[in-house]
C-alpha positions as a printed Julia matrix, in Angstrom:
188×3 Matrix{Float64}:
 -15.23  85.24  70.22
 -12.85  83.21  67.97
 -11.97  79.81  67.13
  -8.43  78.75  67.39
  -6.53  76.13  65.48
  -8.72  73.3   66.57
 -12.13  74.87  66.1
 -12.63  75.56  69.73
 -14.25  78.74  70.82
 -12.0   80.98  72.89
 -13.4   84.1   74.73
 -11.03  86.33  76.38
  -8.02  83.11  76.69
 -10.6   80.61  77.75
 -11.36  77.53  75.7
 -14.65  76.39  75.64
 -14.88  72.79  73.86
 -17.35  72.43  71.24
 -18.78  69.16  69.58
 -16.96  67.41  67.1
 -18.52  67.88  63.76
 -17.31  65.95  61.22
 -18.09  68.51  58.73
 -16.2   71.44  60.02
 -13.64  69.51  61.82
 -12.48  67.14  58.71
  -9.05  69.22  58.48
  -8.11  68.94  61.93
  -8.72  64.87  61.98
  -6.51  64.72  59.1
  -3.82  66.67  60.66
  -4.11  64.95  64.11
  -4.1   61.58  62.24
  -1.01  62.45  60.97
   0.64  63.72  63.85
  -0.49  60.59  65.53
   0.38  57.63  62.91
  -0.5   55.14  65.81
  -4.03  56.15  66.3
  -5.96  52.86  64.98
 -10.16  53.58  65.9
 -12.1   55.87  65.71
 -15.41  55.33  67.53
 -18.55  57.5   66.61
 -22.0   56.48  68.15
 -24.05  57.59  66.62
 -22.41  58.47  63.72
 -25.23  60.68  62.56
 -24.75  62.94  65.59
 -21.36  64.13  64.13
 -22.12  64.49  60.54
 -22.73  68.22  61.0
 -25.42  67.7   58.35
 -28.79  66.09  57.68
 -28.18  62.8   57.15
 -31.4   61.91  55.45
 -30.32  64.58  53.05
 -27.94  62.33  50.91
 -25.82  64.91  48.9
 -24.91  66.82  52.06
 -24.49  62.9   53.84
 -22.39  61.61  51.42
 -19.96  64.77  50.92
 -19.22  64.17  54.74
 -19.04  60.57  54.61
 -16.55  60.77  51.46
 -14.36  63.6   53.5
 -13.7   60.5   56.1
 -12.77  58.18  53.71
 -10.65  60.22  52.0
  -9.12  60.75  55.65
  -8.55  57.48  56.47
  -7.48  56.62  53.26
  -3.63  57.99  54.26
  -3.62  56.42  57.88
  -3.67  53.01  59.22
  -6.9   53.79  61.55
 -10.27  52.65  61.3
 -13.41  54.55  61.44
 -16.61  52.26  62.88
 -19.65  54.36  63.03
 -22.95  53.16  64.7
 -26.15  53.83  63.99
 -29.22  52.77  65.55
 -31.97  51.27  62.51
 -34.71  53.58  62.44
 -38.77  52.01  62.86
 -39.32  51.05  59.49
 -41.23  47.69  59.22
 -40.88  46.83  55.68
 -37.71  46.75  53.54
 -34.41  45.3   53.48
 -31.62  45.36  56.73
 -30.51  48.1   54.2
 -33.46  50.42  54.42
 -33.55  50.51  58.68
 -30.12  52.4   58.28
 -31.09  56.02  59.2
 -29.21  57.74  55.83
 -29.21  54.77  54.52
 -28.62  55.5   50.91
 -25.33  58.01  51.65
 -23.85  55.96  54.59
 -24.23  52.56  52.71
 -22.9   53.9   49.06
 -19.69  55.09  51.27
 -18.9   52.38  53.69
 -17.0   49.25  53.14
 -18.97  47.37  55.19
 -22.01  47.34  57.3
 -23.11  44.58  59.38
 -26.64  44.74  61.83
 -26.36  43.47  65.37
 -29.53  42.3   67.1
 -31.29  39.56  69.12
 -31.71  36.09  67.66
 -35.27  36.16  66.99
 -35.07  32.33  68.3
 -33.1   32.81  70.97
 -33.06  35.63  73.3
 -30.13  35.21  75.08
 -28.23  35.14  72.3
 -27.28  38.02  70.1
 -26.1   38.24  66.06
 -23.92  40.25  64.15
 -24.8   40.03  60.26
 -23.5   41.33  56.82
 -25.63  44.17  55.36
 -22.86  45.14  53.23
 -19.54  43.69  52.82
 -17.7   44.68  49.46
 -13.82  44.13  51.21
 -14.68  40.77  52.36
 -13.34  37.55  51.9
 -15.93  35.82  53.76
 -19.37  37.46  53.91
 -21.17  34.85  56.86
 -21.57  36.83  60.52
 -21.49  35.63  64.17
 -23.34  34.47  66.88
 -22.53  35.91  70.49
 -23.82  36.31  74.17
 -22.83  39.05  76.08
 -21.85  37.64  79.68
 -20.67  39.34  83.04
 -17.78  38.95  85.45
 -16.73  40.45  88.52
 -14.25  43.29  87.95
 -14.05  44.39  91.55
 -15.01  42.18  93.82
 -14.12  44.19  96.91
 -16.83  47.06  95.12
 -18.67  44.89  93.96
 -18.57  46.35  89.68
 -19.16  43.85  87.15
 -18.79  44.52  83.72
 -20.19  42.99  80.4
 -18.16  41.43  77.97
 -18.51  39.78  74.2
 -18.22  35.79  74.08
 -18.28  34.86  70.9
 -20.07  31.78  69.42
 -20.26  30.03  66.68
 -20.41  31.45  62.71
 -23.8   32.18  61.17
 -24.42  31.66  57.84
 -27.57  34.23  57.19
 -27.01  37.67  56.25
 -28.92  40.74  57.93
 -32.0   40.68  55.71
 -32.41  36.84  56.53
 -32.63  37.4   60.39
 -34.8   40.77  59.79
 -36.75  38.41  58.03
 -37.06  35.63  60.72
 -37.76  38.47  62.98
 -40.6   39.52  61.33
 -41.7   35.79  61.07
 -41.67  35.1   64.46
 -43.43  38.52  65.02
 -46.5   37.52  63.06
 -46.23  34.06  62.21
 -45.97  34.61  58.15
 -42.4   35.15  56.3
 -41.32  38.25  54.6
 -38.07  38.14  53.12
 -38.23  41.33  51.13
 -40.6   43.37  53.06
């Protein structure tokens, strides 16, 4: 078995595809980025799942994590990478970020989405990090369906947004854990 040009596994002329991994693939992204100047996202969910590395290991994190910058730095696309907060209780919006330390010293900005702990039908999305921003308040929004096929019968979800929030990511974890226990705890 060999890999060819784009890291794929061939056996005998067949390709098999393998899974992207951000750390053995950098080289190719850059290249296809190049050969495709209009590419403008790139979606990873999680974003952990591609590292290729540990990502609560933040030297081996953070060399992938600057790789990608460095990427996008020469093309117009932009890289939004999702994690899902890990179970910590205590600590800042900052500290539920699984890799935390490596994926927040890289990114531009990070912002938390979750459930108004007032409101449950509606949903924020708040600044943990925001060093490129003009503007560093967040958003309220509901997430509402609509018939895309009525003769099928398929609905699909979509984003209305509402109006501007002024409280950053640790001030809703915070109200969260208010309205969890009844006392306030701002810091953790």
């Amino acid at each position: 078995m060999t890999k060819n040009k784009s890291g794929n596994i061939t056996d005998r002329g067949e390709t098999k595809l393998v899974p992207l991994n951000l750390e053995a693939h950098i080289k190719l992204i850059k290249g296809l980025l190049k050969k495709h100047p209009d590419v403008g996202l790139i979606l990873l969910d999680p974003v952990t799942a591609f590292l290729g590395v540990d990502e609560t290991k933040d030297k081996d994190a953070r060399s992938v994590l600057e790789s990608i910058k460095e990427a996008m730095e020469t093309s117009l696309a932009t890289v939004i990478g999702i994690i899902h907060s890990n179970k910590m209780t205590k600590g800042s919006a900052g500290d539920k970020v699984k890799g935390g330390s490596s994926v927040l010293g890289v990114t531009r900005t990070a912002w938390a989405v979750g459930r108004d702990p007032e409101d449950k039908t509606k949903r924020y999305m708040a600044l943990i990090k925001g060093n490129v921003l003009r503007k560093e308040s967040g958003l309220y929004f509901t997430i509402e369906n609509k018939v895309v096929d009525e003769a099928r019968g398929i609905e699909a979800g979509y984003v209305v947004w509402g109006e501007e929030m002024d409280e950053d990511a640790n001030d809703m974890l915070a109200a969260s854990r208010e309205t969890k226990d009844g006392s306030i705890d701002k810091k953790g």
